Amino acid sequence: MTAQRLTVAVARQKAEREGQWMANETDNRAAFEVQAQYCDAMAAPITARISRAVGRALTRDTATGRRVLNWPGEPVADAVVLRLVGGLHALHRGGTGGAGLSAAFDGRATDSDKVEAAIADAIATHDALLLPWLDGPPQTNEAARSAGLMTGLLHVATTLGPRVEVLEIGSSAGLNLLIGRMRFDLGGVMTGPPDSPLSIRPAWRGPPPPPGELEVVAARGVDIAPVDVADPRQAARLEAYVWADHQERLTRLATAIAMVRADPVDLVRGNAADWVEAQLALPQMAGVTRVLMHSVVWQYLTVADRDRIREAMAAAGARASVERPLAWVMMEPNRDLHRHEVRVQCWPGDPAMKLVALTHAHGAWVEGLSPPYQTRDYVMRRGAYE
């Protein structure tokens, strides 16, 4: 890298950290290729093909095109591509996007020019319907991500004890708040109710997590815009964010939605930092570890809110005791490696944040890591998230 390019890269990284990066049309179009490469790595060729086609098809002739091409923020971190692809997938699933769009999402159309033409026609025809899909980040509430989170919780249980109270931020529809009601097979380590209607068994790589008992005594969550899966329209929106390549995820989603409808989770609307500060101030049960948990949410928080959460956890960690311990479990993206990291932090004792596993973006596989674990705080990196 030349000195000039290095200077530009450093300036961009600083601006992104401070929330001041201003993208341009070139950056915004390039985000579609970045996302496509991530889809390639995640064995999702249909979504990769569509992502590339959308990036080429966008013009300023539609309101949707203008908004994307004029996007003011960092388009990859803002998941702009997945917002729009979700809207197009909803048109396909609703049967209103046209034969060309359906052929693209079914995987029957593989010619890039034909897929681009179908995408362009759908955007022009359904401009008003697609535009609102850009208003908020995708709600990819994938229950299989709980495999990575449960891996982290088993590490917590080994260090601090088997009983945990889960506090989840960015809960979306609250499907991962079901984590204590799911059955897991993590490289041969079994945990969770044997009779659970939802079994999570990712392909396992590397050493398994530490075996042992785990009891989720309580699970609460918050989201800035929670999804009510009791509403069929909101449930359909969740389905639209599932990549067309991965039909098994729709089956798992249907099971998780049925579980929430039968026995609702404790999920509220609110700001993540406000909620974390309030939850950490509540009395804590003796003999129960309070755990902050999240997956693919850190990128959507403001710099100020991320700093507030770090400070609140550090303060609560300083107060933690053997009787009332604290932990942090996260599954967040590594943009460079096209995979996600599972990091764990425990108080009291050694408060270093440890990288204990890597995972597929949607939980298809988990790779357990061996000690000595990498110890550093999570850092977002440049590249695609989903």
Coordinates of N, CA and C in Angstrom, one line a residue, residues 98-311:
G98 N -42.7 -10.2 -10.3 CA -42.6 -10.6 -11.7 C -41.8 -11.9 -11.9
A99 N -42.0 -12.5 -13.1 CA -41.4 -13.8 -13.4 C -39.8 -13.7 -13.4
G100 N -39.3 -12.6 -13.9 CA -37.8 -12.5 -13.9 C -37.2 -12.4 -12.5
L101 N -37.9 -11.7 -11.6 CA -37.3 -11.6 -10.2 C -37.5 -12.9 -9.6
S102 N -38.6 -13.6 -9.8 CA -38.7 -14.9 -9.2 C -37.7 -15.9 -9.7
A103 N -37.4 -15.9 -11.0 CA -36.3 -16.7 -11.5 C -35.0 -16.4 -10.9
A104 N -34.7 -15.2 -10.6 CA -33.5 -14.8 -10.0 C -33.4 -15.3 -8.5
F105 N -34.4 -15.2 -7.8 CA -34.4 -15.7 -6.4 C -34.5 -17.2 -6.3
D106 N -35.2 -17.8 -7.2 CA -35.2 -19.3 -7.3 C -33.9 -19.9 -7.7
G107 N -33.0 -19.1 -8.3 CA -31.8 -19.6 -8.8 C -31.8 -20.2 -10.2
R108 N -33.0 -20.1 -10.8 CA -33.2 -20.6 -12.2 C -32.5 -19.6 -13.2
A109 N -32.4 -18.3 -12.9 CA -31.8 -17.3 -13.7 C -30.4 -17.1 -13.2
T110 N -29.4 -17.4 -14.0 CA -28.0 -17.3 -13.6 C -27.2 -16.3 -14.5
D111 N -27.8 -16.0 -15.6 CA -27.1 -15.0 -16.5 C -27.2 -13.6 -15.9
S112 N -26.0 -13.0 -15.7 CA -25.9 -11.7 -15.0 C -26.7 -10.6 -15.6
D113 N -26.7 -10.6 -16.9 CA -27.5 -9.5 -17.6 C -29.0 -9.7 -17.4
K114 N -29.5 -10.9 -17.5 CA -30.9 -11.2 -17.3 C -31.3 -10.9 -15.8
V115 N -30.5 -11.2 -14.9 CA -30.8 -10.9 -13.5 C -30.8 -9.4 -13.3
E116 N -29.8 -8.7 -13.8 CA -29.8 -7.3 -13.7 C -31.0 -6.6 -14.3
A117 N -31.5 -7.1 -15.5 CA -32.7 -6.6 -16.1 C -33.9 -6.8 -15.2
A118 N -34.0 -8.0 -14.6 CA -35.2 -8.3 -13.8 C -35.2 -7.4 -12.5
I119 N -34.0 -7.2 -12.0 CA -33.9 -6.3 -10.8 C -34.2 -4.9 -11.1
A120 N -33.7 -4.4 -12.3 CA -34.0 -3.0 -12.7 C -35.5 -2.8 -12.9
D121 N -36.1 -3.8 -13.5 CA -37.6 -3.7 -13.7 C -38.4 -3.7 -12.4
A122 N -37.9 -4.6 -11.5 CA -38.6 -4.6 -10.2 C -38.5 -3.3 -9.4
I123 N -37.3 -2.7 -9.4 CA -37.1 -1.5 -8.7 C -37.9 -0.4 -9.3
A124 N -38.0 -0.3 -10.7 CA -38.7 0.7 -11.3 C -40.2 0.5 -11.1
T125 N -40.7 -0.7 -11.1 CA -42.1 -1.0 -11.0 C -42.6 -0.8 -9.5
H126 N -41.7 -1.2 -8.6 CA -42.2 -1.2 -7.2 C -41.3 -0.2 -6.3
D127 N -41.0 0.9 -6.9 CA -40.1 1.9 -6.3 C -40.7 2.3 -4.9
A128 N -42.0 2.6 -4.9 CA -42.6 3.1 -3.6 C -42.6 2.1 -2.6
L129 N -42.8 0.8 -2.9 CA -42.8 -0.3 -2.0 C -41.4 -0.6 -1.4
L130 N -40.4 -0.4 -2.3 CA -39.0 -0.8 -1.8 C -38.4 0.3 -1.0
L131 N -38.8 1.6 -1.2 CA -38.1 2.7 -0.6 C -38.1 2.5 1.0
P132 N -39.3 2.2 1.6 CA -39.3 2.1 3.1 C -38.3 1.0 3.6
W133 N -38.0 0.0 2.8 CA -37.1 -1.0 3.3 C -35.7 -0.4 3.6
L134 N -35.4 0.8 3.2 CA -34.1 1.4 3.5 C -34.1 2.2 4.8
D135 N -35.3 2.2 5.4 CA -35.4 3.0 6.6 C -34.7 2.5 7.8
G136 N -34.5 1.1 7.9 CA -33.9 0.6 9.1 C -33.1 -0.6 8.7
P137 N -32.2 -1.1 9.6 CA -31.3 -2.2 9.3 C -32.1 -3.5 9.2
P138 N -31.5 -4.5 8.5 CA -32.2 -5.8 8.4 C -32.4 -6.5 9.7
Q139 N -33.5 -7.1 9.9 CA -33.8 -7.9 11.1 C -33.5 -9.3 10.8
T140 N -32.2 -9.7 10.8 CA -31.8 -11.1 10.6 C -31.8 -11.8 11.9
N141 N -33.0 -12.1 12.5 CA -33.0 -12.8 13.8 C -32.9 -14.3 13.6
E142 N -31.6 -14.7 13.4 CA -31.3 -16.1 13.1 C -31.1 -16.9 14.3
A143 N -32.0 -17.9 14.6 CA -31.9 -18.6 15.8 C -30.7 -19.5 15.9
A144 N -30.1 -19.9 14.8 CA -28.9 -20.7 14.8 C -27.7 -19.9 15.3
R145 N -27.7 -18.6 15.3 CA -26.6 -17.8 15.9 C -26.5 -18.2 17.3
S146 N -27.5 -18.7 17.9 CA -27.4 -19.0 19.4 C -26.4 -20.1 19.6
A147 N -26.0 -20.9 18.6 CA -24.9 -21.8 18.7 C -23.6 -21.2 19.2
G148 N -23.3 -20.1 18.5 CA -22.1 -19.3 18.9 C -22.3 -18.7 20.3
L149 N -23.5 -18.2 20.6 CA -23.7 -17.6 21.9 C -23.7 -18.6 23.0
M150 N -24.3 -19.8 22.7 CA -24.3 -20.9 23.7 C -22.8 -21.3 24.0
T151 N -22.0 -21.4 22.9 CA -20.6 -21.7 23.1 C -20.0 -20.7 24.1
G152 N -20.2 -19.5 23.9 CA -19.7 -18.5 24.9 C -20.3 -18.7 26.3
L153 N -21.5 -19.0 26.4 CA -22.1 -19.2 27.7 C -21.5 -20.4 28.4
L154 N -21.2 -21.4 27.7 CA -20.6 -22.6 28.3 C -19.2 -22.2 28.9
H155 N -18.5 -21.4 28.2 CA -17.2 -20.9 28.7 C -17.4 -20.1 30.0
V156 N -18.5 -19.3 30.0 CA -18.8 -18.5 31.2 C -19.2 -19.4 32.4
A157 N -20.0 -20.5 32.1 CA -20.4 -21.4 33.1 C -19.2 -22.1 33.7
T158 N -18.2 -22.4 32.9 CA -17.1 -23.1 33.4 C -16.3 -22.2 34.4
T159 N -16.3 -20.9 34.1 CA -15.5 -20.0 34.9 C -16.3 -19.5 36.1
L160 N -17.6 -19.2 35.9 CA -18.3 -18.5 37.0 C -19.5 -19.3 37.6
G161 N -19.8 -20.4 37.0 CA -20.9 -21.2 37.6 C -22.0 -21.4 36.5
P162 N -22.9 -22.4 36.8 CA -23.9 -22.8 35.7 C -25.1 -22.0 35.6
R163 N -25.4 -21.1 36.5 CA -26.7 -20.4 36.5 C -26.5 -19.0 35.9
V164 N -27.2 -18.6 34.9 CA -27.0 -17.3 34.2 C -28.3 -16.6 34.0
E165 N -28.2 -15.3 34.0 CA -29.3 -14.4 33.7 C -28.9 -13.6 32.5
V166 N -29.6 -13.8 31.4 CA -29.2 -13.3 30.1 C -29.9 -11.9 29.8
L167 N -29.1 -10.9 29.5 CA -29.5 -9.6 29.1 C -29.1 -9.4 27.6
E168 N -30.0 -9.4 26.7 CA -29.7 -9.3 25.3 C -30.0 -7.9 24.7
I169 N -29.1 -7.3 24.0 CA -29.4 -6.1 23.2 C -29.5 -6.4 21.8
G170 N -30.3 -5.6 21.1 CA -30.5 -5.9 19.6 C -31.3 -7.2 19.4
S171 N -32.3 -7.4 20.2 CA -33.0 -8.7 20.2 C -33.9 -9.0 19.0
S172 N -34.2 -7.9 18.2 CA -35.1 -8.1 17.1 C -36.4 -8.7 17.5
A173 N -36.7 -9.9 17.1 CA -38.0 -10.6 17.5 C -37.8 -11.4 18.8
G174 N -36.6 -11.4 19.3 CA -36.4 -12.1 20.6 C -36.1 -13.6 20.4
L175 N -35.8 -14.1 19.2 CA -35.7 -15.5 19.0 C -34.5 -16.1 19.8
N176 N -33.4 -15.3 19.9 CA -32.3 -15.9 20.7 C -32.5 -15.7 22.2
L177 N -33.6 -15.1 22.6 CA -34.0 -15.1 24.0 C -34.5 -16.5 24.4
L178 N -34.8 -17.3 23.4 CA -35.2 -18.7 23.6 C -34.0 -19.6 23.9
I179 N -32.8 -19.1 24.1 CA -31.6 -19.9 24.2 C -31.7 -20.9 25.3
G180 N -32.4 -20.6 26.4 CA -32.5 -21.6 27.4 C -33.6 -22.7 27.1
R181 N -34.3 -22.5 26.1 CA -35.4 -23.5 25.7 C -35.0 -24.3 24.5
M182 N -33.8 -24.0 23.9 CA -33.3 -24.8 22.7 C -32.4 -26.0 23.2
R183 N -32.4 -27.0 22.3 CA -31.5 -28.1 22.5 C -30.3 -27.9 21.6
F184 N -29.0 -28.1 22.2 CA -27.8 -27.9 21.4 C -27.0 -29.1 21.4
D185 N -26.4 -29.4 20.2 CA -25.3 -30.3 20.1 C -24.1 -29.6 19.5
L186 N -23.2 -29.3 20.4 CA -22.0 -28.4 20.0 C -20.8 -29.3 20.0
G187 N -20.5 -29.9 18.9 CA -19.3 -30.8 18.8 C -19.4 -32.0 19.7
G188 N -20.6 -32.4 20.0 CA -20.8 -33.6 20.9 C -21.1 -33.1 22.3
V189 N -21.0 -31.9 22.7 CA -21.4 -31.3 24.0 C -22.9 -31.0 23.9
M190 N -23.7 -31.7 24.7 CA -25.1 -31.5 24.7 C -25.6 -30.6 25.8
T191 N -26.5 -29.7 25.5 CA -27.1 -28.9 26.6 C -28.4 -28.4 26.1
G192 N -29.3 -28.1 27.1 CA -30.6 -27.6 26.8 C -31.6 -28.8 26.9
P193 N -32.9 -28.4 27.0 CA -34.0 -29.4 27.2 C -34.0 -30.5 26.1
P194 N -33.9 -31.8 26.4 CA -33.9 -32.8 25.3 C -35.2 -32.8 24.5
D195 N -36.3 -32.3 25.1 CA -37.6 -32.4 24.4 C -37.9 -31.1 23.6
S196 N -36.9 -30.2 23.5 CA -37.2 -28.9 22.8 C -37.6 -29.1 21.4
P197 N -38.5 -28.3 20.9 CA -38.9 -28.4 19.5 C -37.9 -27.9 18.5
L198 N -36.9 -27.1 19.1 CA -35.9 -26.5 18.3 C -34.5 -27.0 18.7
S199 N -33.9 -27.8 17.8 CA -32.5 -28.4 18.0 C -31.5 -27.6 17.1
I200 N -30.4 -27.2 17.7 CA -29.4 -26.5 17.0 C -28.1 -27.4 17.0
R201 N -27.7 -27.8 15.8 CA -26.6 -28.7 15.7 C -25.7 -28.2 14.5
P202 N -24.9 -27.2 14.8 CA -24.0 -26.7 13.7 C -22.9 -27.7 13.3
A203 N -22.4 -27.6 12.1 CA -21.2 -28.4 11.8 C -20.1 -27.9 12.7
W204 N -19.4 -28.8 13.3 CA -18.4 -28.4 14.3 C -17.0 -28.6 13.8
R205 N -16.1 -27.6 14.1 CA -14.7 -27.6 13.8 C -13.9 -27.3 15.0
G206 N -12.8 -28.0 15.1 CA -11.9 -27.7 16.3 C -12.4 -28.3 17.5
P207 N -11.8 -27.9 18.7 CA -12.2 -28.5 20.0 C -13.6 -28.1 20.4
P208 N -14.4 -28.9 21.0 CA -15.7 -28.5 21.5 C -15.6 -27.6 22.7
P209 N -16.7 -26.9 23.0 CA -16.7 -26.0 24.2 C -16.6 -26.9 25.4
P210 N -16.3 -26.2 26.6 CA -16.2 -27.0 27.8 C -17.6 -27.6 28.2
P211 N -17.6 -28.9 28.5 CA -18.9 -29.5 28.9 C -19.3 -29.0 30.3
G212 N -20.6 -29.2 30.6 CA -21.0 -28.8 31.9 C -22.5 -28.4 31.9
E213 N -23.0 -28.2 33.1 CA -24.4 -27.8 33.2 C -24.6 -26.3 32.9
L214 N -25.7 -25.9 32.4 CA -26.0 -24.5 32.2 C -27.5 -24.3 32.4
E215 N -27.9 -23.4 33.2 CA -29.3 -23.1 33.5 C -29.5 -21.6 33.2
V216 N -30.4 -21.3 32.3 CA -30.8 -19.9 32.0 C -32.0 -19.6 32.9
V217 N -31.7 -18.9 34.0 CA -32.8 -18.7 35.0 C -33.7 -17.5 34.6
A218 N -33.2 -16.6 33.7 CA -34.0 -15.5 33.2 C -33.3 -15.0 31.9
A219 N -34.2 -14.5 31.0 CA -33.7 -13.9 29.8 C -34.5 -12.7 29.4
R220 N -33.9 -11.6 29.3 CA -34.6 -10.4 28.9 C -33.9 -9.7 27.7
G221 N -34.7 -8.9 26.9 CA -34.0 -8.3 25.8 C -34.6 -7.0 25.5
V222 N -33.9 -6.2 24.6 CA -34.3 -4.9 24.2 C -34.0 -4.7 22.7
D223 N -34.8 -4.0 22.0 CA -34.5 -3.6 20.6 C -35.0 -2.2 20.4
I224 N -34.4 -1.5 19.5 CA -34.8 -0.1 19.2 C -36.1 -0.2 18.4
A225 N -36.3 -1.3 17.7 CA -37.6 -1.5 16.9 C -37.9 -3.0 16.9
P226 N -38.4 -3.5 18.0 CA -38.7 -4.9 18.2 C -39.7 -5.4 17.2
V227 N -39.5 -6.7 16.7 CA -40.4 -7.3 15.8 C -41.4 -8.2 16.6
D228 N -42.7 -7.9 16.3 CA -43.8 -8.7 17.0 C -44.2 -9.8 16.1
V229 N -43.7 -11.0 16.3 CA -44.0 -12.1 15.4 C -45.4 -12.7 15.5
A230 N -46.1 -12.1 16.5 CA -47.6 -12.5 16.6 C -48.3 -11.8 15.4
D231 N -47.7 -10.8 14.8 CA -48.3 -10.1 13.6 C -47.7 -10.8 12.4
P232 N -48.6 -11.4 11.6 CA -48.1 -12.1 10.4 C -47.3 -11.2 9.4
R233 N -47.6 -10.0 9.4 CA -46.9 -9.1 8.4 C -45.5 -8.9 8.9
Q234 N -45.3 -8.8 10.2 CA -43.9 -8.6 10.8 C -43.2 -9.9 10.7
A235 N -43.9 -11.0 10.9 CA -43.2 -12.3 10.7 C -42.7 -12.5 9.2
A236 N -43.5 -12.0 8.3 CA -43.2 -12.1 6.9 C -42.0 -11.3 6.6
R237 N -41.8 -10.2 7.3 CA -40.7 -9.3 7.0 C -39.4 -10.0 7.5
L238 N -39.5 -10.7 8.6 CA -38.3 -11.5 9.1 C -38.0 -12.6 8.0
E239 N -38.9 -13.2 7.4 CA -38.7 -14.2 6.4 C -38.0 -13.7 5.2
A240 N -38.3 -12.4 4.9 CA -37.7 -11.8 3.7 C -36.2 -11.5 3.8
Y241 N -35.8 -11.4 5.1 CA -34.4 -11.2 5.3 C -33.6 -12.5 5.3
V242 N -34.2 -13.6 5.2 CA -33.5 -14.9 5.1 C -33.1 -15.1 3.7
W243 N -31.8 -15.4 3.5 CA -31.2 -15.5 2.1 C -31.9 -16.6 1.4
A244 N -32.2 -16.4 0.1 CA -32.9 -17.4 -0.7 C -32.2 -18.7 -0.8
D245 N -30.9 -18.7 -0.6 CA -30.1 -19.9 -0.8 C -30.3 -20.9 0.4
H246 N -30.8 -20.4 1.5 CA -30.8 -21.2 2.7 C -32.2 -21.4 3.2
Q247 N -32.9 -22.3 2.5 CA -34.3 -22.6 2.8 C -34.4 -23.3 4.2
E248 N -33.4 -24.0 4.7 CA -33.5 -24.6 6.0 C -33.6 -23.6 7.1
R249 N -33.2 -22.4 6.8 CA -33.3 -21.3 7.8 C -34.8 -20.9 8.0
L250 N -35.5 -21.0 6.9 CA -37.0 -20.7 7.0 C -37.7 -21.7 7.9
T251 N -37.3 -22.9 7.8 CA -38.0 -23.9 8.6 C -37.6 -23.7 10.1
R252 N -36.4 -23.4 10.4 CA -36.0 -23.1 11.7 C -36.7 -21.8 12.2
L253 N -36.8 -20.8 11.4 CA -37.5 -19.6 11.8 C -38.9 -19.8 12.1
A254 N -39.6 -20.7 11.4 CA -41.0 -21.0 11.6 C -41.1 -21.6 13.0
T255 N -40.2 -22.5 13.3 CA -40.3 -23.2 14.6 C -40.0 -22.2 15.8
A256 N -39.1 -21.3 15.6 CA -38.8 -20.3 16.6 C -39.9 -19.4 16.8
I257 N -40.5 -19.0 15.7 CA -41.7 -18.1 15.8 C -42.8 -18.7 16.6
A258 N -43.1 -20.0 16.3 CA -44.1 -20.7 17.0 C -43.9 -20.8 18.5
M259 N -42.6 -21.0 18.8 CA -42.2 -21.0 20.3 C -42.5 -19.7 21.0
V260 N -42.2 -18.6 20.3 CA -42.4 -17.3 20.9 C -43.9 -17.0 21.0
R261 N -44.7 -17.4 20.0 CA -46.1 -17.2 20.0 C -46.8 -18.0 21.1
A262 N -46.2 -19.2 21.4 CA -46.8 -20.1 22.4 C -46.4 -19.6 23.8
D263 N -45.2 -19.0 24.0 CA -44.7 -18.6 25.3 C -43.9 -17.4 25.0
P264 N -44.4 -16.2 25.0 CA -43.7 -14.9 24.6 C -42.5 -14.7 25.5
V265 N -41.5 -14.1 24.8 CA -40.2 -13.7 25.5 C -40.4 -12.3 26.2
D266 N -39.5 -12.0 27.0 CA -39.4 -10.7 27.7 C -38.6 -9.7 26.9
L267 N -39.3 -9.0 26.0 CA -38.7 -8.1 25.1 C -39.3 -6.8 25.1
V268 N -38.5 -5.7 25.2 CA -39.1 -4.3 25.3 C -38.4 -3.5 24.2
R269 N -39.1 -2.4 23.9 CA -38.5 -1.4 23.0 C -37.7 -0.4 23.8
G270 N -36.5 0.0 23.2 CA -35.7 1.0 23.9 C -34.3 1.1 23.3
N271 N -33.6 2.1 23.9 CA -32.2 2.3 23.5 C -31.3 1.3 24.2
A272 N -30.4 0.7 23.5 CA -29.5 -0.3 24.1 C -28.7 0.2 25.3
A273 N -28.1 1.4 25.2 CA -27.3 1.9 26.3 C -28.1 2.2 27.5
D274 N -29.3 2.9 27.3 CA -30.1 3.2 28.4 C -30.5 1.9 29.1
W275 N -30.9 0.9 28.4 CA -31.4 -0.3 28.9 C -30.4 -1.1 29.7
V276 N -29.1 -1.1 29.1 CA -28.1 -1.8 29.8 C -27.7 -1.2 31.1
E277 N -27.7 0.2 31.1 CA -27.4 0.9 32.4 C -28.5 0.6 33.4
A278 N -29.7 0.6 33.0 CA -30.8 0.3 33.9 C -30.8 -1.1 34.4
Q279 N -30.5 -2.1 33.6 CA -30.5 -3.5 34.0 C -29.4 -3.8 34.9
L280 N -28.2 -3.2 34.7 CA -27.1 -3.4 35.5 C -27.3 -2.8 36.9
A281 N -28.2 -1.9 37.0 CA -28.5 -1.2 38.3 C -29.5 -2.0 39.2
L282 N -30.1 -3.0 38.5 CA -31.1 -3.8 39.3 C -30.5 -4.8 40.2
P283 N -31.1 -5.1 41.3 CA -30.6 -6.2 42.2 C -30.3 -7.5 41.5
Q284 N -29.3 -8.1 41.8 CA -28.9 -9.4 41.2 C -29.0 -10.5 42.1
M285 N -29.5 -11.6 41.6 CA -29.7 -12.8 42.4 C -28.3 -13.4 42.8
A286 N -28.2 -13.9 44.0 CA -27.0 -14.5 44.4 C -26.8 -15.9 43.7
G287 N -25.6 -16.2 43.3 CA -25.3 -17.5 42.7 C -25.7 -17.5 41.2
V288 N -26.0 -16.3 40.7 CA -26.4 -16.3 39.3 C -25.5 -15.2 38.6
T289 N -24.9 -15.6 37.4 CA -24.1 -14.7 36.6 C -24.9 -13.9 35.7
R290 N -24.8 -12.6 35.8 CA -25.5 -11.7 34.9 C -24.7 -11.6 33.6
V291 N -25.3 -11.9 32.5 CA -24.6 -11.9 31.2 C -25.2 -10.9 30.2
L292 N -24.4 -10.0 29.7 CA -24.8 -9.2 28.6 C -24.4 -10.0 27.3
M293 N -25.4 -10.1 26.4 CA -25.3 -11.0 25.2 C -25.8 -10.2 24.0
H294 N -25.1 -10.4 22.9 CA -25.6 -9.8 21.6 C -24.9 -10.5 20.4
S295 N -25.6 -10.4 19.3 CA -25.0 -10.9 18.1 C -25.4 -10.0 16.9
V296 N -24.4 -9.6 16.2 CA -24.5 -8.7 15.0 C -25.4 -7.5 15.3
V297 N -25.0 -6.8 16.3 CA -25.7 -5.6 16.7 C -24.7 -4.4 16.9
W298 N -23.5 -4.7 17.3 CA -22.5 -3.6 17.7 C -22.4 -2.6 16.6
Q299 N -22.4 -3.0 15.3 CA -22.3 -2.1 14.2 C -23.4 -1.1 14.1
Y300 N -24.5 -1.4 14.6 CA -25.7 -0.5 14.4 C -25.8 0.5 15.6
L301 N -25.0 0.4 16.6 CA -25.0 1.3 17.7 C -24.2 2.5 17.4
T302 N -24.5 3.7 18.0 CA -23.7 4.8 17.8 C -22.4 4.7 18.6
V303 N -21.4 5.4 18.2 CA -20.2 5.4 19.0 C -20.4 5.7 20.4
A304 N -21.3 6.7 20.7 CA -21.6 7.2 22.1 C -22.2 6.0 22.9
D305 N -23.2 5.3 22.2 CA -23.8 4.2 22.9 C -22.9 3.1 23.2
R306 N -22.0 2.8 22.2 CA -21.0 1.7 22.5 C -20.1 2.1 23.6
D307 N -19.7 3.3 23.7 CA -18.8 3.7 24.8 C -19.6 3.7 26.1
R308 N -20.9 4.0 26.1 CA -21.6 4.0 27.4 C -21.8 2.5 27.9
I309 N -22.0 1.6 26.9 CA -22.2 0.2 27.3 C -20.8 -0.3 27.9
R310 N -19.7 0.0 27.2 CA -18.4 -0.4 27.7 C -18.2 0.1 29.2
E311 N -18.5 1.4 29.3 CA -18.3 2.0 30.7 C -19.2 1.4 31.7

